[in-house]
Amino acid sequence: MEAAMASGTALVYDEEMTTHKLLWSDPVCDIEVPERLSSSYEQLKCYNLVERCVHVPAREGSEEEILLVHSSEHLEVAKSTQTMNEEELKRVSGNYDAFFFHPNTYHCARLAVGATLQLVDAVMTGKVCNGMALVRPPGHHSQKNAANGFCLFNNVAIAGEYAKRKYGLQRILIVDWDVHHGQGTQYIFEEDPSVLYFSWHRYEHQEFWPSLKESDYDAVGLGRGEGFNINLPWNKVGMGNSDYLAAFFHVLLPMAFEFDPELVLVSSGYDSGIGDPEGQMNATPEVFAHLTHFLMQLANGKLCVVLEGGYHLKSLSESVCMTVKTLLGDPVPQITGEMAPCLSAIESIQNVRAAHKPYWKWLAYEDTSVLQNLSTKSHPPKKANPNPFTDPESKITNNDESVKVERFLELHMKNILFPVPPIKTATTADSKGSAHLLPVPVHLVKEMDKTEIKALVSGFYADLVKEDKILHSLGNMLAVLDKILKKEVCNGIAESPRAAVSVAVALRHSVQFGFQRVLCIFVGDMQIIPNIEDGKILMIHICENEQSGKTSSKHCISLNWKEDAEGNDFFSALLGFILPVAYSYQPNLTVIAIGPNRSLGISGISLLFALLQGLAESRIFAVMEDTEMNLMRSVAKALVGASTPDFGVYVPPTQEKVTKIKILRDQFQQEWKMLQCSVKDGISRN
């Protein structure tokens, strides 16, 4: 038996951390308010998320813990502020770039450190699977010897160092999706190969704070840490959901899977979300659900999310809720917005890939080179702000914009949030009874009776209805599918003696039911090619050899792939091609079928199921012709989501496979724009 899997999501919060506040007037610092914490916590309560989490108490971080990354001088200065009067506090604060001290700041900053470490302990000891710490002051700008940018102690960096020492970890991934560069974290770990640090940040060719040369894409780490520092600079404002997803598909996720972390820490700033006066980006709260979902597939699900920035209270609190909802395992809302990264984002993605090519196996055969002439360089940022949401000229308009965003988000969240189906995963009690052997709670559905099926199928596949065995399996299959289509269950598994037949019927039935965009991924040999003429179905067929007479078209794509004998090399196909196509398509139902002669191993198939759950509100229907027990277990595990399935040993793609993906990418990137990750291929300047 495998060890019992940790379950549950921790929430660490202490109201005490709202007592750190600005005592004098300072237009730079006045956005870092206590309400950032209290309104986020209130919104979590509003969605009934607090009661679903495991409450983990905060504690003060010890001096010893703080000294893991900070100097004793820095600690002493911070300590000395507890008894200062306002004048003295103001004077000491003035020694730092964008920081303020309050008599309670030292206490709050120690609580922020301790809360973060409590979360790491809860996750590392298996008390919970993952969790979030709502803390302030934030941490990612603070350096060994200095407070900086609202940050006193570097909570996440201390957590990384602490986890390495206490749990003997050798690989930690830190993902910093705050809109500012976490230069503090970069400096602390830039020579350390055991910590992979990824940050995207508003940069505008060094115009935007902290305006450092070393925040650019070519700062890849130093000495032994070379290749383990990834900076993705955003050279214009207004980046949105598709830009963030493209960064994950084409940069972060392939690196993360190759790195294979034992723990993932997120410096979770939400100033990269819509309406933020600092970031001026356009990403909406649900994008954070998708990013969180992807990171949950790493490190066996060990994920600690720690609050950093975020200054539009509504945008911040909704984004916090989307993150926690996803950590709890709720289905992920459909992403909104046009799924096409902007030219400037593609340029940055290309440059960071080029800069890291020498260090990463997955990039070894990518023909990628640095772009010198960037589309944003020729016309420097005008003082007039291109972002529709903020106008720095006056606080008044700023306030108007802030209210506009608030109203927009009220409506937006109502539109994208949906009732979670009462049942996660369904299957039918078939003759083999294999459902009872599955390691996870799966709901059993009664099959449909024969007359019902005949009536359903006779319209389009009349000849199939003659065979009793097939009829029976269609009855099972349709019973589960109907529950998914009616949103009574989230996802389901059906066994079928002929997967291609079941899939053909399932696709037709779903379209007739009213689903307009169905994604079907078929692994193995497909004897019947379903009719996809009406553009309501996108078929991706993964098989070992080209099937004769089949040419790829926009809605029917063939991927010839034979999994490597050494381990799982399917990461590159999934992240570099399948996911970008699927996200470009935005299906409202996903059907994944495993037919005969599958060319993917169990780990590749598990990965497929795990990563595609971000689509179609997590509605996935699995049709299994191959019912090998370990495969069924892995698929059920991925669908129930109680734990991360095993993705096997990471194997980098061969040159031949990289070329294969590139050819497909070139062929389809005009249609499915999330495939775009470089500019030189004559991509339209969208």
XYZ file of C-alpha atoms in Angstrom:
686
model
C 0.000 0.000 0.000
C 1.218 3.500 -0.703
C 1.513 5.897 2.216
C -1.698 7.688 3.086
C -1.873 10.847 1.047
C -2.008 14.169 2.846
C -5.286 15.909 2.262
C -6.686 19.286 3.141
C -5.661 22.885 2.655
C -4.145 25.000 5.413
C -5.033 28.647 5.932
C -2.702 30.681 8.140
C -3.961 34.095 9.205
C -3.587 36.263 12.280
C -5.473 39.522 12.634
C -2.523 40.844 14.621
C -0.715 41.415 11.284
C -3.154 44.231 10.475
C -1.621 46.396 13.233
C 1.408 47.326 11.071
C 0.399 50.620 9.431
C 1.671 53.906 8.064
C 1.558 56.670 10.697
C 2.438 59.640 8.483
C 1.638 60.747 4.968
C 3.702 59.089 2.232
C 2.208 58.765 -1.271
C 4.594 55.898 -2.130
C 3.664 53.714 0.839
C 0.034 54.580 1.435
C -1.290 51.657 -0.644
C 0.101 48.964 1.698
C -2.872 49.051 4.079
C -4.097 46.624 6.778
C -7.361 46.158 4.832
C -5.400 44.116 2.290
C -5.460 41.277 4.813
C -8.824 41.843 6.435
C -10.745 42.234 3.163
C -9.115 39.097 1.710
C -10.066 37.137 4.821
C -13.623 38.518 4.764
C -14.026 37.529 1.112
C -12.798 33.998 1.917
C -15.469 33.831 4.625
C -18.046 35.112 2.170
C -17.364 32.179 -0.169
C -17.400 29.768 2.822
C -13.787 28.887 2.121
C -12.429 29.576 5.628
C -14.512 26.797 7.168
C -13.319 24.334 4.512
C -9.638 24.968 5.294
C -7.544 23.508 8.092
C -6.825 26.375 10.471
C -3.104 26.521 11.250
C -2.146 29.120 13.883
C 0.564 31.670 13.137
C 3.548 32.063 15.473
C 6.432 34.491 15.683
C 9.473 33.477 13.656
C 12.516 33.124 15.911
C 15.614 35.307 15.587
C 17.501 32.205 14.546
C 15.043 31.611 11.689
C 15.271 35.218 10.512
C 19.077 34.947 10.554
C 18.864 32.081 8.042
C 18.861 34.777 5.343
C 19.274 38.160 7.082
C 22.242 39.785 8.824
C 22.258 40.380 12.572
C 22.629 44.141 11.882
C 19.372 44.111 9.938
C 17.637 42.183 12.713
C 18.924 44.613 15.375
C 17.688 47.690 13.483
C 14.250 46.112 13.078
C 14.176 45.176 16.755
C 15.151 48.665 17.888
C 12.085 50.243 16.248
C 9.639 48.740 18.770
C 10.187 51.523 21.303
C 10.676 54.456 18.912
C 8.415 57.484 18.652
C 6.945 58.625 15.343
C 9.810 60.986 14.491
C 12.431 58.294 15.046
C 10.404 55.738 13.100
C 10.135 58.160 10.203
C 13.886 58.770 10.265
C 14.784 55.042 10.220
C 12.195 54.339 7.513
C 13.841 57.044 5.405
C 17.016 54.937 5.215
C 15.213 52.428 3.003
C 13.567 52.507 -0.406
C 9.761 52.497 0.052
C 9.412 51.187 3.589
C 7.677 52.366 6.773
C 8.074 51.292 10.404
C 5.334 51.287 13.048
C 6.055 50.274 16.676
C 4.291 46.977 15.865
C 6.089 46.325 12.562
C 8.786 44.105 14.044
C 6.184 41.925 15.781
C 4.055 41.678 12.602
C 7.057 40.857 10.422
C 8.031 38.073 12.822
C 4.454 36.772 12.655
C 4.631 36.863 8.845
C 7.816 34.766 8.949
C 6.370 32.355 11.523
C 3.064 31.998 9.652
C 4.987 31.062 6.498
C 7.073 28.482 8.389
C 3.954 27.045 10.049
C 2.555 26.508 6.560
C 5.770 24.810 5.386
C 5.712 22.519 8.441
C 2.043 21.610 7.929
C 2.725 20.693 4.285
C 6.061 18.933 4.836
C 4.775 16.787 7.728
C 1.701 15.757 5.725
C -0.757 17.450 8.065
C -2.181 19.083 4.919
C -1.519 18.784 1.214
C -1.117 22.497 0.484
C -2.101 25.884 1.848
C -1.975 29.648 1.905
C -0.516 32.122 4.397
C -2.142 35.569 4.430
C 0.681 37.718 5.750
C 1.972 41.266 5.931
C 4.374 42.911 5.756
C 5.246 41.089 2.522
C 8.762 39.775 1.921
C 10.186 39.331 -1.575
C 11.989 42.698 -1.873
C 13.804 42.485 1.451
C 17.493 41.697 1.277
C 20.080 40.250 3.586
C 20.818 43.652 5.039
C 17.904 45.906 4.131
C 14.175 46.470 4.200
C 12.852 47.398 0.761
C 9.549 47.904 -1.067
C 7.166 47.362 1.910
C 9.163 44.250 2.945
C 11.132 43.788 6.189
C 11.990 40.062 6.324
C 11.959 37.825 3.255
C 9.259 35.344 4.319
C 9.528 33.040 1.304
C 13.345 33.035 1.192
C 13.479 32.188 4.903
C 10.954 29.397 4.244
C 13.140 27.992 1.453
C 16.256 27.974 3.612
C 14.294 26.548 6.570
C 12.818 23.714 4.464
C 16.258 22.816 3.109
C 17.738 22.545 6.592
C 14.852 21.026 8.513
C 13.665 18.542 5.878
C 16.888 18.033 3.920
C 15.291 19.225 0.677
C 17.552 19.473 -2.355
C 15.210 21.105 -4.875
C 12.815 23.946 -4.100
C 10.921 25.945 -6.705
C 9.927 29.535 -5.900
C 7.363 31.060 -8.266
C 6.993 34.824 -7.900
C 3.921 36.037 -9.786
C 3.862 39.437 -8.070
C 4.075 42.271 -10.627
C 7.375 43.526 -9.149
C 10.674 41.726 -9.390
C 11.531 39.955 -6.126
C 15.126 41.126 -6.285
C 15.589 40.253 -2.595
C 14.831 36.599 -3.279
C 17.020 36.634 -6.393
C 20.037 38.014 -4.477
C 19.612 35.464 -1.682
C 19.532 32.420 -3.977
C 21.344 33.483 -7.155
C 24.347 31.235 -6.453
C 22.259 28.345 -5.133
C 21.398 25.502 -7.556
C 19.008 23.935 -5.037
C 16.511 26.783 -5.446
C 14.955 27.513 -8.828
C 13.585 31.077 -8.731
C 11.105 32.258 -11.362
C 9.771 35.804 -11.485
C 7.761 37.676 -14.060
C 7.501 41.399 -13.516
C 6.614 44.715 -15.047
C 9.947 46.015 -16.340
C 9.421 48.375 -19.283
C 13.106 48.239 -20.202
C 14.178 49.071 -16.657
C 11.821 52.059 -16.367
C 9.660 50.424 -13.719
C 10.655 50.026 -10.045
C 13.006 48.556 -8.818
C 14.596 49.504 -12.191
C 17.490 47.064 -12.005
C 19.618 45.738 -14.839
C 19.591 42.364 -13.067
C 15.815 42.037 -13.397
C 16.163 41.421 -17.137
C 15.960 38.029 -18.860
C 19.747 37.671 -19.120
C 20.232 37.481 -15.325
C 20.296 33.684 -15.137
C 22.062 33.199 -11.789
C 25.725 33.166 -10.775
C 28.403 30.519 -10.291
C 26.853 27.187 -9.319
C 23.453 28.852 -9.489
C 23.734 29.638 -13.196
C 20.546 28.637 -14.985
C 18.492 28.580 -11.780
C 17.291 32.187 -11.874
C 14.554 32.879 -14.413
C 13.437 36.452 -15.046
C 10.599 37.135 -17.457
C 10.346 40.909 -17.931
C 7.068 42.441 -19.141
C 8.043 45.421 -21.286
C 4.592 46.926 -21.443
C 1.537 47.199 -19.228
C -1.829 45.601 -19.964
C -0.623 41.968 -19.958
C -3.540 39.585 -19.592
C -4.577 35.993 -18.964
C -3.164 34.618 -22.214
C 0.248 36.222 -21.620
C 0.502 34.658 -18.162
C -0.580 31.239 -19.441
C 1.882 31.421 -22.351
C 4.670 32.127 -19.835
C 3.694 28.979 -17.916
C 3.409 26.747 -21.018
C 6.551 27.904 -22.790
C 8.886 28.790 -19.916
C 7.998 27.931 -16.335
C 6.275 24.537 -16.521
C 8.809 22.779 -18.768
C 11.590 24.026 -16.468
C 9.698 23.051 -13.340
C 9.017 19.497 -14.531
C 12.648 19.057 -15.568
C 13.838 20.501 -12.222
C 11.424 18.188 -10.346
C 11.042 20.181 -7.104
C 10.316 18.576 -3.737
C 8.422 21.680 -2.574
C 6.879 24.669 -4.369
C 6.662 28.087 -2.702
C 4.687 30.900 -4.317
C 5.455 34.563 -3.723
C 1.864 35.335 -4.428
C 1.455 38.998 -5.276
C -1.864 39.927 -6.854
C -0.732 43.340 -8.090
C -0.305 41.453 -11.375
C -4.126 41.322 -11.515
C -6.631 43.707 -13.090
C -7.207 47.158 -11.618
C -4.033 47.259 -9.581
C -2.613 50.804 -9.434
C 0.943 49.426 -9.312
C 0.847 46.723 -11.945
C -1.609 48.133 -14.493
C -2.093 44.650 -15.901
C -5.367 43.149 -17.136
C -5.322 39.574 -15.831
C -8.607 38.576 -14.184
C -8.865 36.627 -10.893
C -9.567 33.223 -12.450
C -6.132 33.166 -14.094
C -4.706 32.573 -10.605
C -6.885 29.467 -10.309
C -5.257 28.120 -13.480
C -1.718 29.002 -12.385
C -2.355 27.395 -8.982
C -3.797 24.277 -10.620
C -0.647 23.842 -12.720
C 1.668 24.247 -9.733
C -0.370 21.672 -7.776
C 0.874 19.029 -10.237
C 4.469 19.485 -9.047
C 6.272 18.189 -5.941
C 3.538 15.655 -5.238
C 1.160 18.522 -4.586
C 3.311 20.142 -1.857
C 2.465 23.779 -2.484
C 2.726 26.766 -0.113
C 1.233 30.042 -1.325
C 2.371 33.141 0.583
C 0.844 36.590 0.081
C 3.064 39.372 -1.275
C 1.582 42.466 -3.009
C -1.885 43.395 -4.314
C -3.340 46.875 -3.839
C -6.796 46.923 -5.412
C -8.804 45.421 -2.567
C -11.530 43.815 -4.685
C -9.118 42.416 -7.280
C -6.832 41.167 -4.501
C -9.533 39.491 -2.426
C -11.227 37.775 -5.397
C -7.838 36.500 -6.601
C -6.985 35.171 -3.135
C -10.322 33.318 -3.148
C -9.693 31.826 -6.592
C -6.321 30.567 -5.357
C -7.698 28.983 -2.170
C -10.696 27.456 -3.992
C -8.280 25.735 -6.373
C -6.021 24.541 -3.540
C -9.146 22.954 -2.022
C -9.637 20.971 -5.235
C -12.680 22.772 -6.635
C -13.103 22.708 -10.412
C -11.317 25.584 -12.127
C -13.501 28.266 -13.778
C -13.269 28.751 -17.517
C -10.603 31.321 -18.378
C -11.880 34.453 -20.130
C -10.397 36.781 -22.731
C -8.888 36.209 -26.147
C -6.414 33.336 -26.005
C -3.538 34.984 -27.859
C -0.407 36.369 -26.193
C 0.606 39.863 -27.311
C 3.734 40.466 -29.381
C 5.697 41.974 -26.490
C 4.963 38.933 -24.300
C 6.083 36.560 -27.073
C 9.329 38.537 -27.436
C 10.072 38.254 -23.704
C 9.256 34.538 -23.740
C 11.574 33.997 -26.698
C 14.408 35.889 -25.011
C 14.186 34.057 -21.713
C 14.165 30.717 -23.573
C 17.227 31.791 -25.552
C 19.060 32.927 -22.406
C 18.395 29.603 -20.657
C 19.060 27.289 -23.583
C 22.590 26.388 -22.354
C 21.274 25.181 -18.986
C 18.153 23.109 -19.654
C 17.787 19.807 -21.486
C 14.259 20.577 -22.720
C 15.639 23.632 -24.552
C 18.719 21.916 -25.997
C 17.225 21.377 -29.464
C 14.947 24.417 -29.621
C 16.246 26.776 -32.286
C 15.788 29.936 -30.323
C 17.850 33.099 -30.413
C 17.808 36.443 -28.626
C 15.794 39.235 -30.245
C 17.605 42.561 -30.202
C 14.931 44.809 -31.678
C 11.890 44.660 -29.472
C 8.550 46.073 -30.568
C 8.374 48.166 -27.385
C 11.884 49.644 -27.626
C 11.297 51.875 -30.647
C 8.572 53.917 -28.985
C 9.511 54.459 -25.330
C 6.633 54.406 -22.839
C 4.748 57.675 -23.110
C 3.911 59.484 -19.949
C 0.232 59.148 -20.840
C -0.779 55.771 -19.588
C -1.932 53.178 -22.131
C -3.778 51.177 -19.496
C -7.525 51.804 -19.434
C -7.771 51.307 -15.692
C -5.339 53.748 -14.164
C -4.363 57.294 -14.731
C -1.589 58.373 -12.385
C -2.291 62.054 -13.079
C -4.724 62.308 -10.210
C -5.989 60.280 -7.302
C -9.535 61.291 -8.256
C -9.554 59.542 -11.639
C -7.658 56.727 -9.996
C -10.510 56.381 -7.589
C -13.063 56.417 -10.399
C -11.134 53.718 -12.224
C -10.885 51.691 -9.055
C -14.663 51.794 -8.646
C -15.106 50.824 -12.310
C -12.895 47.769 -11.832
C -14.784 46.901 -8.681
C -18.089 46.950 -10.570
C -16.587 45.003 -13.444
C -15.330 42.326 -11.023
C -18.691 42.071 -9.223
C -20.277 41.092 -12.510
C -17.323 39.100 -13.827
C -17.165 36.797 -10.791
C -20.913 36.137 -10.996
C -20.441 35.159 -14.639
C -17.553 32.755 -14.165
C -18.357 31.133 -10.824
C -20.636 28.134 -11.022
C -22.051 25.688 -8.495
C -19.610 22.847 -7.883
C -21.303 19.556 -8.877
C -22.112 17.559 -5.721
C -20.158 14.549 -7.007
C -16.581 14.677 -8.265
C -16.141 11.431 -10.242
C -18.640 8.894 -11.562
C -18.373 5.487 -13.221
C -20.738 2.553 -13.788
C -20.858 -0.671 -11.862
C -19.844 -2.809 -14.815
C -19.556 -6.580 -14.860
C -15.857 -6.671 -13.963
C -16.584 -4.597 -10.888
C -13.254 -2.870 -11.268
C -14.780 0.320 -9.890
C -14.705 -1.237 -6.441
C -10.972 -1.794 -6.725
C -10.247 1.838 -7.466
C -8.269 3.465 -4.681
C -10.543 6.450 -4.430
C -14.158 7.328 -3.759
C -15.923 7.035 -7.102
C -19.681 7.419 -7.442
C -21.514 4.579 -9.212
C -24.143 5.374 -11.837
C -26.906 3.067 -13.087
C -26.618 2.250 -16.796
C -29.116 3.456 -19.382
C -31.615 0.889 -20.651
C -31.399 -0.557 -24.145
C -34.431 1.104 -25.705
C -33.149 4.505 -24.596
C -29.751 3.865 -26.171
C -31.237 2.577 -29.403
C -33.324 5.703 -29.690
C -30.273 7.866 -29.021
C -27.882 6.131 -31.375
C -30.096 5.089 -34.255
C -30.009 8.593 -35.700
C -26.313 8.631 -36.484
C -24.700 5.247 -35.866
C -27.559 2.826 -36.522
C -25.318 -0.075 -37.556
C -23.632 -0.137 -34.141
C -26.828 -0.881 -32.306
C -26.891 -4.479 -33.507
C -24.082 -5.744 -31.272
C -25.241 -6.468 -27.743
C -21.865 -6.092 -26.091
C -21.377 -2.678 -27.648
C -24.920 -1.709 -26.786
C -24.301 -2.571 -23.146
C -21.081 -0.564 -23.008
C -22.786 2.401 -24.700
C -25.466 2.216 -22.016
C -22.790 2.458 -19.350
C -20.969 5.200 -21.152
C -24.026 7.383 -21.826
C -25.221 7.067 -18.239
C -21.961 8.593 -16.988
C -21.742 11.156 -19.798
C -25.285 12.378 -19.121
C -24.413 13.086 -15.502
C -21.468 15.201 -16.692
C -23.512 17.048 -19.334
C -26.208 17.824 -16.760
C -23.472 19.022 -14.382
C -24.515 16.558 -11.687
C -20.972 15.190 -11.568
C -17.723 16.897 -12.424
C -16.009 14.117 -14.363
C -16.359 10.411 -15.094
C -14.838 7.170 -16.371
C -16.446 4.593 -18.650
C -14.986 1.294 -19.836
C -15.607 0.329 -23.438
C -14.715 -2.713 -25.561
C -14.373 -0.338 -28.530
C -13.255 3.119 -27.477
C -13.559 4.629 -30.951
C -17.230 3.650 -31.179
C -18.008 4.987 -27.710
C -16.186 8.227 -28.465
C -18.015 8.734 -31.757
C -21.346 8.339 -29.957
C -20.262 10.445 -26.967
C -19.139 13.340 -29.180
C -22.359 13.342 -31.205
C -24.461 13.112 -28.068
C -22.609 16.000 -26.389
C -23.021 18.253 -29.421
C -26.725 17.394 -29.669
C -27.039 18.142 -25.965
C -25.853 21.673 -26.764
C -22.107 21.651 -26.125
C -20.531 23.894 -28.760
C -16.823 23.154 -28.283
C -15.795 19.628 -27.381
C -12.122 18.709 -27.178
C -11.374 15.050 -27.801
C -7.949 13.536 -27.224
C -7.679 9.981 -28.474
C -4.655 7.885 -27.498
C -4.074 4.721 -29.545
C -5.526 3.307 -32.763
C -8.851 4.768 -33.834
C -10.894 2.461 -36.071
C -13.761 4.897 -36.612
C -13.015 8.520 -37.320
C -15.781 10.546 -35.665
C -17.532 13.145 -37.779
C -16.125 16.553 -36.832
C -17.335 18.494 -39.843
C -19.348 21.119 -38.019
C -16.399 22.645 -36.142
C -17.927 21.835 -32.762
C -15.295 19.199 -32.069
C -11.512 19.447 -31.973
C -9.798 16.070 -32.245
C -6.174 15.477 -31.259
C -5.116 11.940 -32.108
C -1.981 10.592 -30.416
C -0.720 7.387 -31.987
C 2.551 5.702 -32.812
C 2.294 5.710 -36.601
C 0.607 7.940 -39.137
C -2.764 6.506 -40.004
C -3.117 6.238 -43.744
C -5.267 8.737 -45.541
C -5.344 11.122 -42.583
C -4.064 14.641 -42.927
C -4.084 17.111 -40.086
C -6.485 20.021 -40.292
C -7.462 22.764 -37.875
C -10.016 20.527 -36.142
C -8.314 17.181 -36.567
C -4.671 17.041 -35.526
C -2.458 13.955 -35.561
C 0.463 13.717 -33.169
C 2.695 10.713 -33.814
C 4.387 9.963 -30.540
C 5.927 6.891 -28.973
C 6.793 7.335 -25.322
C 10.457 6.878 -24.439
C 11.302 3.533 -22.834
C 13.420 5.274 -20.183
C 10.576 7.310 -18.705
C 8.120 10.092 -19.424
C 9.115 12.380 -22.301
C 5.532 13.433 -22.979
C 5.964 16.697 -21.016
C 7.318 18.501 -24.069
C 4.405 17.492 -26.312
C 1.839 18.329 -23.667
C 3.258 21.709 -22.606
C 4.622 22.741 -25.990
C 1.662 21.694 -28.109
C -1.434 20.027 -26.626
C -2.091 22.454 -23.739
C -1.577 25.597 -25.846
C -3.944 24.243 -28.524
C -6.510 23.206 -25.916
C -6.394 26.589 -24.158
C -6.669 28.402 -27.501
C -9.778 26.347 -28.271
C -11.412 26.847 -24.846
C -13.584 23.699 -24.853
C -16.655 23.353 -22.664
C -16.175 19.573 -22.427
C -13.060 17.397 -22.686
C -13.198 13.737 -23.732
C -10.020 11.681 -23.313
C -10.071 8.183 -24.766
C -7.535 5.402 -24.368
C -7.861 2.993 -27.288
C -5.900 -0.113 -28.329
C -2.117 -0.039 -28.928
C -1.593 3.099 -26.905
C 1.805 4.681 -27.480
C 1.825 6.467 -24.118
C 2.682 4.907 -20.782
C 0.645 5.315 -17.615
C 2.690 8.307 -16.460
C 2.146 10.180 -19.748
C -1.590 9.484 -19.631
C -1.792 10.592 -15.975
C -0.095 13.843 -16.917
C -2.612 14.391 -19.710
C -5.555 13.984 -17.320
C -3.968 16.104 -14.594
C -3.033 19.088 -16.761
C -6.232 19.221 -18.812
C -8.393 19.694 -15.734
C -7.998 23.451 -15.984
C -10.242 23.394 -19.057
C -14.017 23.193 -19.442
C -14.676 23.832 -15.731
C -12.818 20.543 -15.139
C -15.449 18.523 -17.056
C -13.490 15.504 -18.289
C -14.928 12.260 -19.583
C -12.547 9.294 -19.767
C -13.320 6.415 -22.140
C -11.109 3.403 -21.453
C -10.686 0.452 -23.786
C -7.485 -0.472 -22.006
C -8.643 -1.326 -18.486
C -5.319 -2.389 -17.031
C -5.688 -1.914 -13.284
C -2.733 0.433 -12.750
C -3.876 2.641 -15.601
C -7.457 2.782 -14.281
C -6.122 3.628 -10.826
C -3.951 6.445 -12.116
C -6.739 7.960 -14.191
C -9.193 7.740 -11.280
C -6.597 9.319 -9.006
C -6.053 12.206 -11.412
C -9.807 12.776 -11.804
C -10.743 12.530 -8.140
C -7.836 14.856 -7.436
C -7.210 13.504 -3.949
C -3.535 13.233 -4.795
C -1.132 13.827 -7.635
C -0.626 10.741 -9.785
C 2.934 9.629 -10.410
C 4.266 11.199 -13.614
C 7.268 8.884 -13.749
C 10.872 9.807 -14.465
C 11.316 12.996 -16.494
C 13.048 12.354 -19.823
C 13.977 15.299 -22.061
C 12.697 15.125 -25.642
C 14.973 13.858 -28.416
C 15.925 16.164 -31.257
C 13.509 14.307 -33.520
C 10.621 14.920 -31.131
C 11.469 18.588 -30.643
C 11.420 18.962 -34.433
C 8.072 17.171 -34.607
C 6.529 19.608 -32.113
C 8.060 22.568 -33.915
C 6.588 21.491 -37.264
C 3.143 21.159 -35.684
C 3.552 24.485 -33.900
C 4.484 26.238 -37.142
C 1.562 24.611 -38.908
C -1.079 25.596 -36.356
C 0.064 28.738 -34.554
C -2.006 31.039 -36.745
C -5.150 29.095 -35.815
C -4.289 28.294 -32.201
C -2.393 31.351 -31.040
C -1.300 30.096 -27.610
C 1.296 28.051 -29.534
C 3.260 31.221 -30.283
C 6.520 31.369 -28.368
C 8.868 33.046 -30.822
C 8.671 35.918 -33.263
C 11.106 35.116 -36.016
C 8.793 32.672 -37.772
C 6.868 35.433 -39.457
C 4.160 35.485 -36.844
C 1.540 38.101 -37.497
C 2.184 41.067 -35.246
C -1.052 40.723 -33.366
